[in-house]
Structures are given as structure tokens and as C-alpha cells.
Short mmCIF file of C-alpha atoms in Angstrom, two decimals:
data_model
loop_
_atom_site.label_atom_id
_atom_site.label_comp_id
_atom_site.label_asym_id
_atom_site.label_seq_id
_atom_site.Cartn_x
_atom_site.Cartn_y
_atom_site.Cartn_z
CA MET A 82 125.01 144.54 55.92
CA ASP A 83 125.36 145.56 52.29
CA ARG A 84 128.00 148.31 52.24
CA PHE A 85 125.78 150.37 49.92
CA ILE A 86 122.85 150.42 52.36
CA THR A 87 124.03 153.27 54.57
CA SER A 88 121.08 155.65 54.51
CA MET A 89 120.31 154.89 58.15
CA LEU A 90 123.90 155.61 59.20
CA GLU A 91 125.59 158.97 59.60
CA ALA A 92 128.21 159.41 56.90
CA THR A 93 131.57 160.90 57.76
CA ILE A 94 133.54 163.34 55.62
CA LYS A 95 135.74 160.41 54.63
CA ASP A 96 132.60 158.63 53.39
CA ILE A 97 131.82 161.71 51.29
CA LEU A 98 135.28 161.73 49.74
CA ASP A 99 135.15 157.96 49.12
CA PHE A 100 131.78 158.31 47.42
CA LEU A 101 132.98 161.18 45.24
CA SER A 102 136.13 159.27 44.32
CA GLU A 103 134.07 156.33 43.08
CA LEU A 104 131.61 158.65 41.36
CA SER A 105 134.47 160.17 39.35
CA GLU A 106 135.29 156.69 38.06
CA HIS A 107 131.67 155.72 37.33
CA ASN A 108 129.92 158.96 36.43
CA ASN A 109 126.80 157.47 34.88
CA ARG A 110 123.15 157.12 35.85
CA GLU A 111 123.27 153.35 36.35
CA TRP A 112 126.04 153.53 38.94
CA PHE A 113 124.49 156.52 40.66
CA GLN A 114 121.09 154.87 41.02
CA ALA A 115 122.69 151.74 42.45
CA ASN A 116 124.52 153.90 44.99
CA LYS A 117 121.72 156.36 45.71
CA PRO A 118 121.48 155.38 49.42
CA ARG A 119 125.16 156.26 49.81
CA TYR A 120 124.61 159.60 48.11
CA ASP A 121 121.60 160.35 50.33
CA ALA A 122 123.68 159.66 53.46
CA CYS A 123 126.54 161.82 52.18
CA ARG A 124 124.18 164.63 51.25
CA LYS A 125 122.59 164.52 54.71
CA ARG A 126 126.02 164.67 56.34
CA PHE A 127 127.07 167.59 54.13
CA GLU A 128 123.90 169.50 55.03
CA ALA A 129 124.67 168.95 58.73
CA LEU A 130 128.26 170.06 58.14
CA THR A 131 127.02 173.20 56.38
CA GLN A 132 124.66 174.01 59.26
CA GLU A 133 127.54 173.62 61.72
CA TYR A 134 129.66 175.82 59.47
CA ILE A 135 126.96 178.53 59.27
CA ASP A 136 126.49 178.42 63.06
CA GLY A 137 130.20 179.08 63.51
CA LEU A 138 130.36 181.70 60.78
CA THR A 139 127.55 183.79 62.27
CA LYS A 140 129.81 184.43 65.27
CA ILE A 141 132.36 185.84 62.82
CA ASP A 142 130.07 187.54 60.28
CA SER A 143 126.62 188.67 61.40
CA THR A 144 125.37 189.08 57.79
CA LEU A 145 124.98 185.29 57.68
CA GLN A 146 122.28 185.17 60.36
CA GLY A 147 119.28 183.10 59.28
CA ILE A 148 120.85 181.46 56.22
CA ALA A 149 119.83 177.82 55.68
CA PRO A 150 122.05 175.06 54.23
CA LYS A 151 119.73 174.58 51.25
CA GLN A 152 120.51 178.17 50.18
CA CYS A 153 124.24 177.43 50.10
CA ILE A 154 124.63 173.92 48.66
CA TRP A 155 124.78 173.10 44.96
CA ARG A 156 122.80 170.21 43.49
CA ILE A 157 124.87 167.26 42.34
CA TYR A 158 123.05 167.06 39.00
CA ARG A 159 124.80 168.80 36.11
CA ASP A 160 123.00 170.73 33.36
CA VAL A 161 124.50 169.11 30.26
CA ARG A 162 122.14 170.59 27.66
CA PHE A 163 124.68 173.03 26.25
CA SER A 164 127.88 171.34 27.38
CA ALA A 165 130.26 169.09 25.49
CA ASP A 166 130.91 167.36 28.82
CA LYS A 167 127.98 164.98 29.23
CA ARG A 168 128.86 163.59 32.65
CA PRO A 169 125.53 163.77 34.50
CA TYR A 170 126.87 164.44 38.02
CA LYS A 171 129.20 166.90 39.69
CA GLU A 172 132.16 165.16 41.27
CA TRP A 173 132.34 167.52 44.25
CA PHE A 174 130.23 168.94 47.07
CA GLY A 175 130.25 172.70 47.51
CA THR A 176 128.66 175.12 49.95
CA PHE A 177 128.78 178.94 49.83
CA PRO A 178 127.52 180.79 52.90
CA ALA A 179 127.23 184.45 51.83
CA GLY A 180 125.03 187.28 53.01
CA PRO A 181 121.93 188.42 51.10
CA MET A 182 122.04 191.36 48.70
CA ARG A 183 120.23 194.52 49.80
CA ASP A 184 116.64 194.73 48.52
CA VAL A 185 116.99 191.44 46.61
CA PRO A 186 114.78 188.66 48.08
CA ASN A 187 116.14 185.12 48.35
CA SER A 188 119.64 186.25 47.39
CA ALA A 189 121.70 184.69 50.19
CA GLY A 190 124.10 181.80 49.79
CA LYS A 191 124.94 180.60 46.31
CA HIS A 192 122.63 183.21 44.76
CA SER A 193 124.52 186.12 46.34
CA MET A 194 126.99 188.37 44.50
CA ARG A 195 128.62 189.27 47.82
CA GLY A 196 131.89 187.84 49.03
CA GLY A 197 131.39 184.71 51.12
CA TYR A 198 133.02 181.62 52.57
CA TYR A 199 133.09 178.78 50.03
CA LEU A 200 133.96 175.21 51.02
CA HIS A 201 134.76 172.69 48.28
CA LEU A 202 135.03 168.95 48.98
CA GLN A 203 136.60 166.87 46.20
CA PRO A 204 139.16 164.10 46.66
CA GLY A 205 142.60 165.63 46.28
CA HIS A 206 141.16 169.07 45.50
CA CYS A 207 139.48 170.30 48.68
CA MET A 208 139.71 174.03 49.34
CA PHE A 209 138.36 177.14 51.03
CA ALA A 210 137.74 180.27 48.93
CA GLY A 211 136.57 183.75 49.81
CA GLY A 212 135.87 186.92 47.87
CA ILE A 213 133.78 187.69 44.80
CA TRP A 214 133.86 185.38 41.79
CA CYS A 215 132.61 186.37 38.34
CA PRO A 216 131.42 189.90 39.25
CA SER A 217 129.13 191.78 36.89
CA PRO A 218 130.85 194.44 34.73
CA ASP A 219 129.50 197.21 36.98
CA LEU A 220 130.72 195.50 40.13
CA LEU A 221 134.11 194.68 38.61
CA THR A 222 134.61 198.33 37.65
CA ALA A 223 133.59 199.47 41.13
CA LEU A 224 135.96 197.01 42.79
CA ARG A 225 138.87 198.14 40.66
CA HIS A 226 138.22 201.80 41.41
CA GLU A 227 137.99 201.14 45.15
CA ILE A 228 141.21 199.12 45.12
CA VAL A 229 143.04 201.99 43.38
CA ALA A 230 141.59 204.54 45.80
CA ASN A 231 142.17 202.41 48.91
CA TYR A 232 145.17 200.29 48.01
CA ASP A 233 146.73 200.98 51.42
CA GLU A 234 143.76 199.28 53.10
CA VAL A 235 144.11 196.25 50.84
CA GLU A 236 147.84 196.09 51.59
CA ALA A 237 147.18 196.34 55.33
CA ILE A 238 144.80 193.38 55.16
CA MET A 239 147.35 191.37 53.18
CA GLN A 240 150.04 192.14 55.76
CA GLN A 241 148.05 190.51 58.56
CA PRO A 242 149.78 187.28 59.66
CA SER A 243 146.56 185.27 59.41
CA TRP A 244 146.02 186.43 55.82
CA ARG A 245 149.61 185.63 54.83
CA LYS A 246 149.34 182.19 56.44
CA PHE A 247 146.39 181.10 54.31
CA PHE A 248 146.14 183.31 51.20
CA GLY A 249 148.98 185.66 50.29
CA ASP A 250 147.23 187.48 47.45
CA PHE A 251 144.15 187.41 45.23
CA ASP A 252 143.88 184.37 42.97
CA THR A 253 145.44 184.73 39.52
CA GLU A 254 143.36 182.35 37.39
CA TRP A 255 141.26 185.13 35.86
CA MET A 256 143.42 188.04 34.72
CA LEU A 257 143.82 190.44 31.83
CA LYS A 258 147.19 190.57 30.08
CA LYS A 259 147.32 194.37 30.33
CA VAL A 260 146.17 196.98 32.83
CA PRO A 261 142.65 198.07 31.80
CA ALA A 262 142.17 201.64 30.60
CA GLY A 263 140.61 204.31 32.78
CA TYR A 264 142.59 203.88 36.01
CA ASP A 265 145.05 206.58 37.09
CA LEU A 266 148.01 205.13 38.99
CA THR A 267 150.30 208.14 38.57
CA GLY A 268 149.88 209.27 42.17
CA ILE A 269 150.89 205.90 43.61
CA ASP A 270 154.58 205.40 44.41
CA GLU A 271 156.49 202.20 43.83
CA PRO A 272 156.37 199.41 44.79
CA HIS A 273 152.69 199.99 45.50
CA ALA A 274 151.88 201.02 41.92
CA THR A 275 153.13 197.71 40.54
CA ARG A 276 151.01 195.73 42.99
CA VAL A 277 147.92 197.83 42.30
CA ALA A 278 148.40 197.39 38.54
CA GLU A 279 148.45 193.62 39.03
CA TRP A 280 145.35 193.74 41.23
CA ILE A 281 143.25 195.66 38.71
CA LYS A 282 144.12 193.13 36.01
CA ARG A 283 141.95 190.67 37.92
CA LYS A 284 138.58 189.71 36.46
CA ALA A 285 137.54 188.22 39.81
CA TYR A 286 138.52 189.04 43.37
CA THR A 287 138.79 185.64 45.01
CA PHE A 288 141.40 184.19 47.34
CA SER A 289 141.78 180.57 48.33
CA THR A 290 143.73 177.98 50.25
CA LEU A 291 143.97 174.27 49.55
CA LEU A 292 142.92 171.69 52.12
CA THR A 293 144.29 168.17 52.22
CA ASP A 294 141.97 165.18 52.47
CA GLU A 295 143.57 164.47 55.85
CA GLN A 296 142.70 167.97 57.09
CA VAL A 297 139.04 167.79 56.12
CA CYS A 298 138.69 164.36 57.74
CA ALA A 299 140.38 165.41 60.99
CA PRO A 300 138.31 165.80 64.18
CA ASP A 301 139.28 169.48 64.47
CA PHE A 302 138.41 170.33 60.85
CA MET A 303 135.56 172.71 61.68
CA GLN A 304 137.74 174.68 64.07
CA HIS A 305 140.44 174.90 61.38
CA LEU A 306 137.89 175.94 58.75
CA LEU A 307 136.51 178.72 60.94
CA THR A 308 140.05 179.94 61.64
CA ILE A 309 140.52 180.32 57.87
CA ALA A 310 137.15 182.07 57.58
CA GLN A 311 138.18 184.52 60.31
CA ALA A 312 141.30 185.36 58.29
CA ALA A 313 139.14 185.87 55.19
CA LYS A 314 136.62 188.22 56.80
CA PRO A 315 138.54 191.53 56.54
CA MET A 316 138.95 191.15 52.78
CA ASN A 317 135.34 190.05 52.38
CA ASP A 318 134.34 193.14 54.36
CA PHE A 319 136.34 195.39 52.03
CA LEU A 320 134.84 193.83 48.91
CA ASN A 321 131.31 193.80 50.32
CA TYR A 322 131.56 197.41 51.44
CA THR A 323 132.23 198.31 47.80
CA PHE A 324 129.28 196.20 46.72
CA GLU A 325 126.96 197.99 49.14
CA GLU A 326 128.43 201.48 48.64
CA TYR A 327 127.85 201.35 44.88
CA ASN A 328 124.46 199.62 45.42
CA ILE A 329 125.20 197.13 42.65
CA LYS A 330 122.15 195.30 41.36
CA PRO A 331 122.22 191.79 39.85
CA GLU A 332 121.98 191.58 36.07
CA ARG A 333 118.65 190.42 34.71
#
């Protein structure tokens, strides 16, 4: 059987990584069309994986009830109209189960501004990420104020053994060089004040842990992934409480 004709077979996660590895070497329409059956099989497997993931997550986080895989998975086709990078295809698979925003129809999954449970599959760069990425200015301001007012709650979450095992702290990729104006830290003693100052420099409140290719291909991967999600939930709850308390609306 031609190794490319796999649409009738169930792809494994290793098949997904192998496909993505080859796609990164041949990211053009000719190669993709010749390997479309492989992509279709990998996409089908990733949808099934996402459904299994959602089923497990709903036992951890009830806000995810009723979410479908198609709401969470990104298309592989890149929008290159305004990009200097003209590669036509994403070289990763990603899914983002996240709860819907209050009073905003069709806002679950990748369209949600709430903290969720992102899974990224890419050879050598697989990861889990939680929290809120790229918040609107209103939401970012609200999150900073809540962190200052409730820093002890944030610290308590970060002291949990499960959190320390997988995350440690918020991600540091998106940070200001200086503490933004308008936040009063004078009533916070050291060493807490230093930590809070670093937290409110963030421009996003995400946290992540890397996954090896061996881990994502292992038979117990889903159990491991849900263990990480369970560790992420308390921080997602804190961030999402702020989102709901301030009744943040998406920008139009």
C-alpha cells in the first residue's frame, strides 16, 4: 500500500508529528496536495484526541460542557496576505478548550478570551499552556488590579506542589521593562512586593510546560495531560473570576 494513502487508517500522534516534521521541510502547496490523505487522517485523529481531551476536562472544569472540537482547533491554512512569511501552512496542530464568554454567542474555544487549556503539537516543541493570552487593555488592567489586591491568593496557588511541578510562575515572554503606573504597592511587604511588581509587568497571564515528543506519543499521554490541566485549573479560575467580575466585553 502506498504509504501516503492512509485516509482509511487511524493516525497515531506519532503520525501527526511525522507529518508535521515533513511539512516543515516542504511547506508548499504541491507537497501538501500530494500528501492530503495523510493530512486528512492526522486531522481526524487530532479531532478525536480533542474530543477525548474535552471529555476529560469537563470532569475538571464544568464550564467546558458542550464544547465541540471544531470550536477549539485552528485551521492549518495560514493567512499570508499581510505577512512577510509566505509559508501557506501552519507547522503545528493546536487546540484550545476554553469556556464561553457570558452573553457572547459562539465564544467558546479558540474564540474565548477566558483562560483555557491549550495543547500544542509540533515536533520538538509540544506544550501545554493555560491562562489568558493577549488580553484586551481593559482586561489586562483588571487582571493587574486583582493581582495586586489578591496577591496572597496568587502566591497560594503557586505554592501548590502540582503547580510548582509543571509551571512555577507566569510566562515571561511578554513583559514591560518597568512597572506600569497606577498601581499602589506601598502596603505590600517584601518579598511579596517584588514578586507582585514582576507580575504586573506582564502583558499576558499565561503559564506553560513543555512536553517531549516521547510524552505525547506515550499510551498514558491523555492521563498525563489531564493531570497538568488539573494543576492549571486554580489559576484559570482566578483569572476567569476577574474576567467575569469585571464583565469584560470583547473588542469590536
